[in-house]
Short mmCIF file of N, CA and C in Angstrom, two decimals:
data_model
loop_
_atom_site.label_atom_id
_atom_site.label_comp_id
_atom_site.label_asym_id
_atom_site.label_seq_id
_atom_site.Cartn_x
_atom_site.Cartn_y
_atom_site.Cartn_z
N UNK A 8 -27.75 198.65 242.52
CA UNK A 8 -28.11 199.68 241.57
C UNK A 8 -27.69 199.20 240.17
N UNK A 9 -28.58 199.25 239.21
CA UNK A 9 -28.21 198.89 237.83
C UNK A 9 -27.18 199.87 237.27
N UNK A 10 -26.30 199.36 236.46
CA UNK A 10 -25.25 200.17 235.84
C UNK A 10 -25.28 199.90 234.35
N UNK A 11 -25.44 200.95 233.53
CA UNK A 11 -25.55 200.80 232.09
C UNK A 11 -24.45 201.59 231.40
N UNK A 12 -23.92 201.03 230.36
CA UNK A 12 -22.99 201.75 229.50
C UNK A 12 -23.77 202.24 228.30
N UNK A 13 -23.76 203.55 228.09
CA UNK A 13 -24.53 204.14 227.00
C UNK A 13 -23.58 204.61 225.91
N UNK A 14 -23.76 204.12 224.70
CA UNK A 14 -22.88 204.55 223.60
C UNK A 14 -23.31 205.90 223.05
N UNK A 15 -23.06 206.94 223.83
CA UNK A 15 -23.45 208.29 223.47
C UNK A 15 -22.22 209.19 223.48
N UNK A 16 -22.33 210.32 222.83
CA UNK A 16 -21.25 211.31 222.91
C UNK A 16 -21.25 211.94 224.30
N UNK A 17 -20.14 212.54 224.66
CA UNK A 17 -20.05 213.21 225.97
C UNK A 17 -21.09 214.30 226.10
N UNK A 18 -21.33 215.05 225.03
CA UNK A 18 -22.33 216.13 225.11
C UNK A 18 -23.74 215.56 225.31
N UNK A 19 -24.04 214.44 224.69
CA UNK A 19 -25.34 213.81 224.90
C UNK A 19 -25.48 213.31 226.34
N UNK A 20 -24.41 212.74 226.85
CA UNK A 20 -24.44 212.25 228.23
C UNK A 20 -24.59 213.40 229.21
N UNK A 21 -23.86 214.50 228.97
CA UNK A 21 -24.00 215.67 229.84
C UNK A 21 -25.44 216.19 229.83
N UNK A 22 -26.05 216.20 228.67
CA UNK A 22 -27.44 216.64 228.57
C UNK A 22 -28.35 215.72 229.40
N UNK A 23 -28.08 214.43 229.37
CA UNK A 23 -28.88 213.50 230.17
C UNK A 23 -28.73 213.79 231.66
N UNK A 24 -27.53 214.13 232.09
CA UNK A 24 -27.30 214.49 233.50
C UNK A 24 -28.03 215.79 233.84
N UNK A 25 -27.90 216.77 232.98
CA UNK A 25 -28.53 218.08 233.20
C UNK A 25 -30.05 217.99 233.25
N UNK A 26 -30.61 217.03 232.52
CA UNK A 26 -32.06 216.87 232.50
C UNK A 26 -32.53 215.77 233.46
N UNK A 27 -31.64 215.36 234.35
CA UNK A 27 -31.96 214.37 235.39
C UNK A 27 -32.39 213.01 234.86
N UNK A 28 -31.94 212.65 233.69
CA UNK A 28 -32.23 211.32 233.15
C UNK A 28 -31.26 210.28 233.68
N UNK A 29 -30.10 210.73 234.14
CA UNK A 29 -29.14 209.85 234.81
C UNK A 29 -28.66 210.57 236.07
N UNK A 30 -28.17 209.80 237.04
CA UNK A 30 -27.73 210.38 238.31
C UNK A 30 -26.25 210.72 238.31
N UNK A 31 -25.46 210.01 237.52
CA UNK A 31 -24.04 210.29 237.47
C UNK A 31 -23.47 209.83 236.13
N UNK A 32 -22.31 210.34 235.82
CA UNK A 32 -21.60 209.98 234.58
C UNK A 32 -20.15 209.65 234.90
N UNK A 33 -19.57 208.86 234.04
CA UNK A 33 -18.13 208.63 234.07
C UNK A 33 -17.60 209.18 232.76
N UNK A 34 -16.86 210.30 232.85
CA UNK A 34 -16.35 210.98 231.66
C UNK A 34 -14.89 211.34 231.86
N UNK A 35 -14.27 211.75 230.79
CA UNK A 35 -12.92 212.28 230.86
C UNK A 35 -12.92 213.56 231.67
N UNK A 36 -11.82 213.81 232.40
CA UNK A 36 -11.73 215.07 233.14
C UNK A 36 -11.49 216.25 232.22
N UNK A 37 -11.33 215.99 230.94
CA UNK A 37 -11.16 217.06 229.95
C UNK A 37 -12.49 217.59 229.44
N UNK A 38 -13.58 216.93 229.81
CA UNK A 38 -14.91 217.36 229.38
C UNK A 38 -15.38 218.43 230.37
N UNK A 39 -15.63 219.66 229.90
CA UNK A 39 -16.05 220.71 230.84
C UNK A 39 -17.45 220.44 231.38
N UNK A 40 -17.60 220.69 232.67
CA UNK A 40 -18.92 220.58 233.30
C UNK A 40 -19.22 221.87 234.04
N UNK A 41 -20.48 222.08 234.33
CA UNK A 41 -20.91 223.25 235.07
C UNK A 41 -20.63 223.01 236.55
N UNK A 42 -19.53 223.55 237.03
CA UNK A 42 -19.11 223.30 238.41
C UNK A 42 -20.03 223.96 239.44
N UNK A 43 -20.89 224.86 239.00
CA UNK A 43 -21.85 225.46 239.93
C UNK A 43 -23.03 224.51 240.17
N UNK A 44 -23.22 223.54 239.27
CA UNK A 44 -24.33 222.60 239.40
C UNK A 44 -23.90 221.20 239.80
N UNK A 45 -22.66 220.82 239.46
CA UNK A 45 -22.24 219.44 239.64
C UNK A 45 -20.87 219.36 240.32
N UNK A 46 -20.69 218.31 241.08
CA UNK A 46 -19.40 218.00 241.69
C UNK A 46 -18.75 216.92 240.83
N UNK A 47 -17.43 216.96 240.75
CA UNK A 47 -16.74 215.87 240.09
C UNK A 47 -15.59 215.39 240.95
N UNK A 48 -15.37 214.11 240.92
CA UNK A 48 -14.33 213.47 241.72
C UNK A 48 -13.52 212.55 240.82
N UNK A 49 -12.23 212.62 240.95
CA UNK A 49 -11.36 211.69 240.20
C UNK A 49 -11.37 210.36 240.93
N UNK A 50 -11.68 209.28 240.20
CA UNK A 50 -11.63 207.97 240.83
C UNK A 50 -10.72 207.01 240.07
N UNK A 51 -10.22 207.45 238.91
CA UNK A 51 -9.32 206.60 238.14
C UNK A 51 -8.54 207.48 237.18
N UNK A 52 -7.26 207.23 237.06
CA UNK A 52 -6.44 207.96 236.09
C UNK A 52 -5.94 206.98 235.05
N UNK A 53 -5.94 207.42 233.83
CA UNK A 53 -5.57 206.56 232.71
C UNK A 53 -4.54 207.28 231.86
N UNK A 54 -3.97 206.59 230.92
CA UNK A 54 -3.07 207.21 229.98
C UNK A 54 -3.41 206.71 228.58
N UNK A 55 -3.11 207.53 227.60
CA UNK A 55 -3.30 207.13 226.22
C UNK A 55 -2.06 206.38 225.77
N UNK A 56 -2.28 205.35 224.98
CA UNK A 56 -1.16 204.54 224.51
C UNK A 56 -1.24 204.39 223.00
N UNK A 57 -0.11 204.14 222.41
CA UNK A 57 -0.03 203.83 220.98
C UNK A 57 -0.10 202.32 220.84
N UNK A 58 -0.98 201.84 219.99
CA UNK A 58 -1.12 200.41 219.77
C UNK A 58 -0.79 200.13 218.31
N UNK A 59 0.16 199.24 218.11
CA UNK A 59 0.58 198.87 216.75
C UNK A 59 0.65 197.35 216.63
N UNK A 60 0.54 196.87 215.42
CA UNK A 60 0.73 195.46 215.13
C UNK A 60 2.14 195.07 215.55
N UNK A 61 2.34 193.85 216.03
CA UNK A 61 3.67 193.46 216.50
C UNK A 61 4.72 193.40 215.40
N UNK A 62 4.29 193.49 214.14
CA UNK A 62 5.23 193.53 213.02
C UNK A 62 5.60 194.95 212.61
N UNK A 63 4.92 195.94 213.18
CA UNK A 63 5.17 197.34 212.83
C UNK A 63 6.53 197.77 213.39
N UNK A 64 7.28 198.60 212.66
CA UNK A 64 8.59 199.04 213.14
C UNK A 64 8.55 199.70 214.54
N UNK A 65 7.45 200.40 214.87
CA UNK A 65 7.37 201.05 216.18
C UNK A 65 7.19 200.05 217.32
N UNK A 66 6.84 198.82 217.00
CA UNK A 66 6.65 197.81 218.05
C UNK A 66 7.96 197.51 218.77
N UNK A 67 9.07 197.77 218.14
CA UNK A 67 10.38 197.52 218.76
C UNK A 67 10.78 198.62 219.74
N UNK A 68 10.14 199.77 219.65
CA UNK A 68 10.49 200.92 220.51
C UNK A 68 9.84 200.81 221.87
N UNK A 69 10.58 201.19 222.90
CA UNK A 69 10.04 201.26 224.25
C UNK A 69 9.07 202.44 224.35
N UNK A 70 9.41 203.56 223.69
CA UNK A 70 8.59 204.76 223.65
C UNK A 70 8.62 205.29 222.23
N UNK A 71 7.73 206.24 221.94
CA UNK A 71 7.79 206.89 220.63
C UNK A 71 7.52 208.38 220.80
N UNK A 72 7.93 209.15 219.81
CA UNK A 72 7.77 210.60 219.81
C UNK A 72 6.88 211.00 218.65
N UNK A 73 6.53 212.28 218.60
CA UNK A 73 5.76 212.77 217.46
C UNK A 73 6.54 212.58 216.16
N UNK A 74 7.86 212.75 216.24
CA UNK A 74 8.68 212.54 215.04
C UNK A 74 8.55 211.11 214.53
N UNK A 75 8.43 210.14 215.43
CA UNK A 75 8.26 208.74 215.03
C UNK A 75 6.96 208.52 214.26
N UNK A 76 5.99 209.36 214.52
CA UNK A 76 4.66 209.20 213.90
C UNK A 76 4.49 210.03 212.63
N UNK A 77 5.52 210.77 212.26
CA UNK A 77 5.41 211.74 211.17
C UNK A 77 4.94 211.14 209.85
N UNK A 78 5.31 209.93 209.53
CA UNK A 78 4.94 209.34 208.24
C UNK A 78 3.88 208.25 208.37
N UNK A 79 3.18 208.24 209.49
CA UNK A 79 2.16 207.22 209.72
C UNK A 79 0.79 207.73 209.29
N UNK A 80 -0.11 206.82 208.96
CA UNK A 80 -1.49 207.15 208.62
C UNK A 80 -2.30 207.16 209.91
N UNK A 81 -3.11 208.20 210.09
CA UNK A 81 -3.93 208.32 211.30
C UNK A 81 -5.39 208.08 210.98
N UNK A 82 -6.05 207.38 211.87
CA UNK A 82 -7.51 207.26 211.85
C UNK A 82 -7.97 208.08 213.05
N UNK A 83 -8.74 209.12 212.79
CA UNK A 83 -9.06 210.09 213.83
C UNK A 83 -10.47 209.91 214.37
N UNK A 84 -10.61 210.29 215.63
CA UNK A 84 -11.92 210.37 216.24
C UNK A 84 -12.63 211.60 215.66
N UNK A 85 -13.97 211.68 215.78
CA UNK A 85 -14.70 212.84 215.27
C UNK A 85 -14.24 214.14 215.92
N UNK A 86 -14.49 215.26 215.25
CA UNK A 86 -14.07 216.58 215.74
C UNK A 86 -14.51 216.86 217.17
N UNK A 87 -15.69 216.43 217.54
CA UNK A 87 -16.23 216.76 218.87
C UNK A 87 -15.88 215.69 219.90
N UNK A 88 -15.02 214.74 219.56
CA UNK A 88 -14.65 213.68 220.48
C UNK A 88 -13.85 214.23 221.65
N UNK A 89 -14.14 213.72 222.85
CA UNK A 89 -13.38 214.12 224.03
C UNK A 89 -11.92 213.74 223.91
N UNK A 90 -11.64 212.57 223.34
CA UNK A 90 -10.25 212.14 223.17
C UNK A 90 -9.52 213.06 222.22
N UNK A 91 -10.18 213.43 221.15
CA UNK A 91 -9.53 214.31 220.17
C UNK A 91 -9.25 215.68 220.78
N UNK A 92 -10.18 216.20 221.56
CA UNK A 92 -9.93 217.50 222.18
C UNK A 92 -8.85 217.38 223.25
N UNK A 93 -8.80 216.25 223.94
CA UNK A 93 -7.76 216.02 224.93
C UNK A 93 -6.38 216.08 224.28
N UNK A 94 -6.27 215.49 223.14
CA UNK A 94 -4.99 215.47 222.44
C UNK A 94 -4.69 216.77 221.72
N UNK A 95 -5.67 217.67 221.68
CA UNK A 95 -5.53 218.86 220.84
C UNK A 95 -5.08 218.38 219.46
N UNK A 96 -5.81 217.39 218.96
CA UNK A 96 -5.37 216.63 217.80
C UNK A 96 -5.05 217.50 216.59
N UNK A 97 -5.79 218.54 216.38
CA UNK A 97 -5.50 219.38 215.22
C UNK A 97 -4.11 220.00 215.34
N UNK A 98 -3.73 220.44 216.54
CA UNK A 98 -2.40 221.01 216.74
C UNK A 98 -1.33 219.94 216.61
N UNK A 99 -1.59 218.77 217.16
CA UNK A 99 -0.64 217.66 217.07
C UNK A 99 -0.43 217.28 215.61
N UNK A 100 -1.52 217.21 214.85
CA UNK A 100 -1.40 216.84 213.44
C UNK A 100 -0.61 217.87 212.65
N UNK A 101 -0.79 219.14 212.95
CA UNK A 101 -0.02 220.16 212.26
C UNK A 101 1.47 219.98 212.53
N UNK A 102 1.83 219.66 213.74
CA UNK A 102 3.24 219.41 214.07
C UNK A 102 3.76 218.20 213.29
N UNK A 103 2.98 217.13 213.28
CA UNK A 103 3.40 215.91 212.58
C UNK A 103 3.55 216.17 211.10
N UNK A 104 2.58 216.90 210.49
CA UNK A 104 2.67 217.18 209.06
C UNK A 104 3.92 218.00 208.74
N UNK A 105 4.27 218.95 209.61
CA UNK A 105 5.49 219.74 209.39
C UNK A 105 6.72 218.84 209.49
N UNK A 106 6.71 217.90 210.42
CA UNK A 106 7.85 217.00 210.57
C UNK A 106 8.01 216.09 209.35
N UNK A 107 6.87 215.71 208.77
CA UNK A 107 6.90 214.80 207.62
C UNK A 107 7.31 215.51 206.34
N UNK A 108 7.16 216.84 206.29
CA UNK A 108 7.46 217.59 205.06
C UNK A 108 8.94 217.67 204.77
#
């Protein structure tokens, strides 16, 4: 069976599934689906990680906290991004901004 990676948003991919243009999707479990129409199965679990240049001060840390990120510059995913909604990024950013103040 051919397997294609489509550079589409989660909502676009869901629409393709709903309109029978694709047979299955691989999405985050944080993306809501219509459970009355579709089954979903977990086949892989992942974690989000912080990636920094090896010269960055956080590179020396085994772990980091929100407080560690308080004065860092963030490059954010779009508002409708599954990753951003997973992180509840707006809430996380409000906490970080308060810590930096």
